[in-house]
C-alpha positions as a printed NumPy array, in Angstrom:
array([[  0.   ,   0.   ,   0.   ],
       [  1.355,   3.37 ,  -0.974],
       [  0.418,   6.691,   0.528],
       [  1.078,   9.451,   2.961],
       [ -0.858,  11.264,   5.659],
       [ -1.044,  14.894,   6.658],
       [  0.496,  15.388,  10.071],
       [ -1.739,  18.35 ,  10.801],
       [ -4.983,  16.405,  10.758],
       [ -3.823,  13.115,  12.223],
       [ -4.597,  13.671,  15.912],
       [ -8.088,  14.871,  15.113],
       [ -8.648,  11.917,  12.786],
       [ -7.65 ,   9.379,  15.412],
       [ -9.771,  10.948,  18.115],
       [-12.996,  11.384,  16.106],
       [-12.901,   8.647,  13.48 ],
       [-14.662,   6.154,  15.736],
       [-17.502,   8.448,  16.726],
       [-18.211,  10.856,  13.834],
       [-19.297,   9.441,  10.451],
       [-17.047,  10.347,   7.521],
       [-18.559,  12.051,   4.5  ],
       [-20.379,   9.549,   2.309],
       [-19.266,   9.012,  -1.278],
       [-20.613,   6.88 ,  -4.089],
       [-19.389,   3.331,  -3.753],
       [-16.649,   2.275,  -6.148],
       [-15.72 ,  -1.311,  -6.862],
       [-12.195,  -2.201,  -5.623],
       [ -9.56 ,  -1.777,  -8.328],
       [ -7.606,  -4.847,  -7.195],
       [ -8.622,  -8.22 ,  -8.537],
       [-11.879,  -9.325,  -6.932],
       [-11.687, -12.961,  -5.869],
       [-15.108, -13.577,  -4.364],
       [-18.271, -11.872,  -3.185],
       [-20.976, -12.721,  -0.679],
       [-24.088, -10.586,   0.038],
       [-22.184,  -8.225,   2.385],
       [-18.524,  -8.972,   1.686],
       [-15.981,  -8.598,  -1.127],
       [-12.556, -10.262,  -0.944],
       [ -9.813,  -8.891,  -3.182],
       [ -6.052,  -8.681,  -3.499],
       [ -3.219,  -7.828,  -5.854],
       [ -2.126, -11.466,  -5.658],
       [ -3.629, -14.566,  -7.194],
       [ -5.401, -16.894,  -4.796],
       [ -8.225, -19.368,  -4.558],
       [-10.75 , -17.943,  -2.113],
       [-13.643, -19.509,  -0.251],
       [-15.641, -16.728,   1.427],
       [-18.924, -17.102,   3.261],
       [-21.059, -15.361,   5.857],
       [-23.302, -17.027,   8.384],
       [-25.162, -14.921,  10.891],
       [-22.678, -12.341,  12.157],
       [-19.564, -14.312,  11.163],
       [-17.626, -13.5  ,   7.963],
       [-15.326, -16.412,   6.998],
       [-12.405, -16.231,   4.56 ],
       [-10.193, -19.129,   3.555],
       [ -7.437, -18.906,   0.958],
       [ -4.718, -21.143,  -0.437],
       [ -2.191, -18.32 ,  -0.883],
       [ -2.154, -16.088,   2.172],
       [  1.008, -14.979,   3.97 ],
       [  2.66 , -11.895,   5.376],
       [  3.853, -10.718,   1.95 ],
       [  0.58 , -11.398,   0.13 ],
       [ -2.323,  -9.965,   2.138],
       [ -5.983, -10.118,   1.269],
       [ -8.321,  -7.183,   1.686],
       [-11.853,  -7.852,   2.877],
       [-14.54 ,  -5.225,   2.381],
       [-17.544,  -5.749,   4.659],
       [-20.657,  -3.596,   4.438],
       [-22.043,  -2.868,   7.89 ],
       [-25.751,  -2.77 ,   6.954],
       [-26.695,  -1.563,  10.403],
       [-24.057,  -3.493,  12.337],
       [-22.055,  -1.579,  14.913],
       [-19.036,  -2.282,  17.057],
       [-15.39 ,  -3.052,  16.387],
       [-14.32 ,  -5.59 ,  13.759],
       [-12.268,  -8.41 ,  15.303],
       [-11.031, -11.909,  14.492],
       [-12.577, -14.977,  16.055],
       [ -9.624, -17.144,  17.089],
       [-11.774, -19.632,  18.992],
       [-15.185, -19.676,  20.62 ],
       [-15.521, -16.652,  22.859],
       [-12.005, -15.355,  22.094],
       [-11.577, -12.329,  19.819],
       [ -8.368, -10.663,  18.668],
       [ -7.739,  -7.429,  16.758],
       [ -7.641,  -7.215,  12.978],
       [ -6.168,  -4.372,  10.934],
       [ -8.872,  -2.365,   9.194],
       [ -9.965,   1.106,   8.2  ],
       [-13.491,   2.307,   8.867],
       [-15.29 ,   3.931,   5.926],
       [-18.528,   4.577,   7.842],
       [-20.864,   2.371,   5.786],
       [-18.265,  -0.402,   5.454],
       [-14.871,  -1.5  ,   6.705],
       [-11.841,  -2.718,   4.776],
       [ -9.799,  -5.289,   6.689],
       [ -6.316,  -6.522,   5.807],
       [ -5.621, -10.149,   6.707],
       [ -2.624, -12.41 ,   6.249],
       [ -4.228, -15.68 ,   7.231],
       [ -7.507, -17.57 ,   7.029],
       [ -9.899, -15.683,   9.278],
       [-13.351, -15.449,  10.761],
       [-14.407, -11.853,  11.365],
       [-17.265, -10.323,  13.341],
       [-18.324,  -6.981,  14.82 ],
       [-17.802,  -6.887,  18.581],
       [-19.788,  -4.597,  20.88 ],
       [-17.91 ,  -5.273,  24.112],
       [-17.451,  -2.174,  26.298],
       [-13.959,  -0.626,  26.044],
       [-11.525,  -0.569,  28.935],
       [-11.245,   2.556,  31.045],
       [ -7.713,   3.333,  32.217],
       [ -7.526,   5.712,  35.17 ],
       [ -3.89 ,   6.67 ,  34.559],
       [ -4.252,   8.133,  31.054],
       [ -6.689,  10.99 ,  31.755],
       [ -4.02 ,  13.722,  31.762],
       [ -1.62 ,  12.   ,  29.376],
       [ -0.894,  13.51 ,  25.96 ],
       [ -1.166,   9.944,  24.618],
       [ -4.686,   9.357,  25.938],
       [ -6.492,   9.507,  22.554],
       [ -4.012,   7.096,  20.93 ],
       [ -4.221,   4.619,  23.812],
       [ -8.02 ,   4.791,  23.778],
       [ -8.188,   4.213,  20.013],
       [ -5.877,   1.186,  20.166],
       [ -7.649,  -0.17 ,  23.241],
       [-11.045,  -0.017,  21.522],
       [ -9.598,  -2.045,  18.666],
       [ -8.199,  -4.58 ,  21.127],
       [ -4.619,  -3.9  ,  20.033],
       [ -3.297,  -2.765,  23.417],
       [ -4.202,  -3.918,  26.89 ],
       [ -3.554,  -2.448,  30.312],
       [ -1.185,  -3.662,  32.98 ],
       [ -4.419,  -4.2  ,  34.936],
       [ -8.095,  -3.708,  34.108],
       [ -7.977,   0.004,  34.987],
       [ -4.275,   0.868,  34.726],
       [ -2.484,   1.158,  31.38 ],
       [  1.002,   1.807,  32.706],
       [  1.501,   4.779,  30.408],
       [  5.025,   5.558,  31.653],
       [  6.259,   1.961,  31.904],
       [  8.745,   0.478,  29.447],
       [  8.201,  -2.24 ,  26.819],
       [ 10.112,  -5.441,  26.101],
       [ 11.179,  -6.809,  22.745],
       [  8.624,  -9.611,  23.048],
       [  5.806,  -7.182,  23.903],
       [  6.568,  -4.899,  20.954],
       [  6.727,  -7.936,  18.652],
       [  3.261,  -8.949,  19.828],
       [  1.841,  -5.441,  19.444],
       [  3.08 ,  -5.044,  15.859],
       [  2.011,  -8.514,  14.766],
       [ -1.474,  -8.105,  16.244],
       [ -1.918,  -4.515,  15.066],
       [ -1.074,  -5.331,  11.433],
       [ -2.763,  -8.769,  11.514],
       [  0.451, -10.504,  10.436],
       [  0.333, -14.28 ,  10.386],
       [  2.277, -15.806,  13.276],
       [  5.352, -17.804,  12.251],
       [  7.258, -20.053,  14.636],
       [ 11.029, -19.76 ,  14.583],
       [ 13.623, -22.215,  15.891],
       [ 16.571, -19.905,  15.295],
       [ 16.674, -18.334,  18.741],
       [ 17.632, -20.576,  21.621],
       [ 16.029, -18.251,  24.198],
       [ 12.6  , -18.382,  22.49 ],
       [ 10.656, -21.549,  23.269],
       [  8.496, -22.073,  20.175],
       [  6.124, -24.413,  22.011],
       [  5.795, -22.878,  25.472],
       [  6.345, -19.129,  25.043],
       [  3.388, -16.818,  24.368],
       [  5.49 , -14.632,  22.063],
       [  7.262, -17.132,  19.772],
       [  4.862, -16.75 ,  16.839],
       [  4.949, -12.949,  17.061],
       [  8.743, -12.842,  17.001],
       [  8.839, -15.315,  14.115],
       [  6.398, -13.21 ,  12.073],
       [  8.442, -10.029,  12.395],
       [ 11.762, -11.819,  11.943],
       [ 10.533, -13.426,   8.709],
       [  9.71 ,  -9.938,   7.381],
       [ 13.03 ,  -8.425,   8.416],
       [ 11.34 ,  -6.119,  10.93 ],
       [ 13.275,  -7.346,  13.956],
       [ 16.554,  -9.19 ,  14.38 ],
       [ 18.12 , -11.117,  17.214],
       [ 20.736,  -9.709,  19.538],
       [ 22.956, -12.454,  18.061],
       [ 22.242, -15.058,  15.355],
       [ 20.981, -17.463,  18.05 ],
       [ 19.634, -15.215,  20.844],
       [ 16.703, -12.819,  20.763],
       [ 16.555, -11.415,  24.322],
       [ 12.725, -11.319,  24.544],
       [ 12.734,  -9.549,  27.92 ],
       [ 15.156,  -6.829,  26.872],
       [ 13.745,  -3.3  ,  26.885],
       [ 13.126,  -1.342,  23.676],
       [ 14.753,   2.042,  23.047],
       [ 13.254,   4.85 ,  20.967],
       [ 15.706,   4.159,  18.157],
       [ 14.81 ,   0.467,  18.107],
       [ 11.098,   1.323,  18.072],
       [ 11.676,   3.693,  15.152],
       [ 13.513,   0.988,  13.223],
       [ 10.782,  -1.595,  13.835],
       [  7.938,   0.723,  12.852],
       [  9.804,   2.02 ,   9.811],
       [ 10.548,  -1.503,   8.631],
       [  6.9  ,  -2.407,   9.191],
       [  5.887,   0.413,   6.84 ],
       [  8.353,  -0.961,   4.296],
       [  6.83 ,  -4.425,   4.699],
       [  3.349,  -3.116,   3.836],
       [  4.69 ,  -1.098,   0.854],
       [  4.144,   2.345,   2.335],
       [  6.115,   5.046,   0.507],
       [  6.789,   8.437,   2.046],
       [  7.209,  10.961,  -0.768],
       [  8.015,  14.077,   1.266],
       [ 10.316,  14.651,   4.2  ],
       [ 10.631,  17.46 ,   6.729],
       [ 13.828,  18.622,   8.388],
       [ 14.211,  16.907,  11.749],
       [ 14.025,  19.378,  14.657],
       [ 16.086,  17.304,  17.084],
       [ 19.44 ,  18.678,  18.201],
       [ 20.757,  15.144,  18.717],
       [ 19.755,  13.82 ,  15.269],
       [ 23.044,  14.822,  13.624],
       [ 24.57 ,  11.37 ,  14.079],
       [ 21.604,   9.396,  12.67 ],
       [ 22.582,   7.714,   9.432],
       [ 21.346,   5.293,   6.797],
       [ 18.296,   3.219,   7.676],
       [ 17.849,   4.841,  11.089],
       [ 17.815,   8.338,   9.586],
       [ 15.378,   7.369,   6.817],
       [ 12.886,   5.782,   9.185],
       [ 13.19 ,   8.658,  11.67 ],
       [ 12.395,  11.127,   8.879],
       [  9.423,   9.031,   7.765],
       [  7.937,   8.704,  11.242],
       [  8.466,  12.387,  11.975],
       [  6.797,  13.409,   8.701],
       [  3.677,  11.306,   9.322],
       [  3.418,  12.687,  12.869],
       [  4.438,   9.606,  14.844],
       [  7.252,  11.29 ,  16.782],
       [  6.872,  13.958,  19.446],
       [  8.183,  17.433,  18.712],
       [ 10.914,  17.908,  21.283],
       [ 14.355,  19.477,  21.498],
       [ 16.085,  16.086,  21.565],
       [ 15.068,  12.67 ,  20.237],
       [ 17.026,  10.776,  22.918],
       [ 17.178,   7.663,  20.719],
       [ 18.907,   5.475,  23.295],
       [ 16.358,   6.137,  26.033],
       [ 13.824,   3.384,  26.723],
       [ 10.482,   4.087,  25.104],
       [  7.345,   4.224,  27.26 ],
       [  4.062,   2.448,  26.607],
       [  2.382,   5.806,  26.   ],
       [  4.993,   6.956,  23.491],
       [  4.812,   3.691,  21.591],
       [  1.   ,   3.803,  21.536],
       [  1.162,   7.104,  19.669],
       [  3.806,   5.835,  17.253],
       [  1.835,   2.661,  16.569],
       [ -1.519,   4.398,  16.107],
       [ -0.085,   6.961,  13.693],
       [  1.809,   4.282,  11.747],
       [ -1.343,   2.176,  11.409],
       [ -3.284,   5.192,  10.179],
       [ -0.598,   6.148,   7.656],
       [ -0.638,   2.576,   6.291],
       [ -4.427,   2.68 ,   5.882],
       [ -5.086,   0.109,   8.605],
       [ -6.783,   2.247,  11.22 ]])
């Protein structure tokens, strides 16, 4: 997916997109190859695939023979009076987030695996510690989608740090990447760990690397620079192209080079980075800071 987003309107978009209907336009058939239609759903992609799509009650089912993290399918579902948040049914009673953009009368979801989708009307979490935070709207948006969770039912932990395993899970879930188990890292138990499939998904896409060829360090904390690299590489993985760049305002950005500089410029231009005197790239990133970066990146990629 190619595109860019105006930094000036992004915060307003994230805070109102879930409550104020967008202006209605005449429906246009997707330009990508349409694989299959049901009464309320159209499945399409730029890649060839054999699709079996069906809807039964409030469940929208999609099965495909060619679906992976490099060849996503897009699923357009007309709401027809349905409300709530679109999620994936992973098993009975268990729902997980799915990447999608809301077009008021319909949603367009991006999936990388066979999926069952439904609209969920569960009440959102209320976090008592985000009321005065500048990241409140981003946390709330991601929480409604089911992408982020609190440290407890009513505490998000906005100023706490994140681990490499946690960030791997957040990115994989937020972009609906297909989990991939990896046996490369000796400190990641593919069978017993909760994060093995998330790490494998991002590693297979080149989004995250190990600390060494055989160790991942899942409990290691993530710095701002590492978060920038992971989010920038994620945009590359979904074919996002930033066509314009602004001059970085950070006094400590003079030593950024190569890939780090490019991704920092991209994230700053789309509005994912805070405007401060210094970037402090080696400082550990907080859960609140990463929530903003993730929400803005999702929106820029057309998946929020």
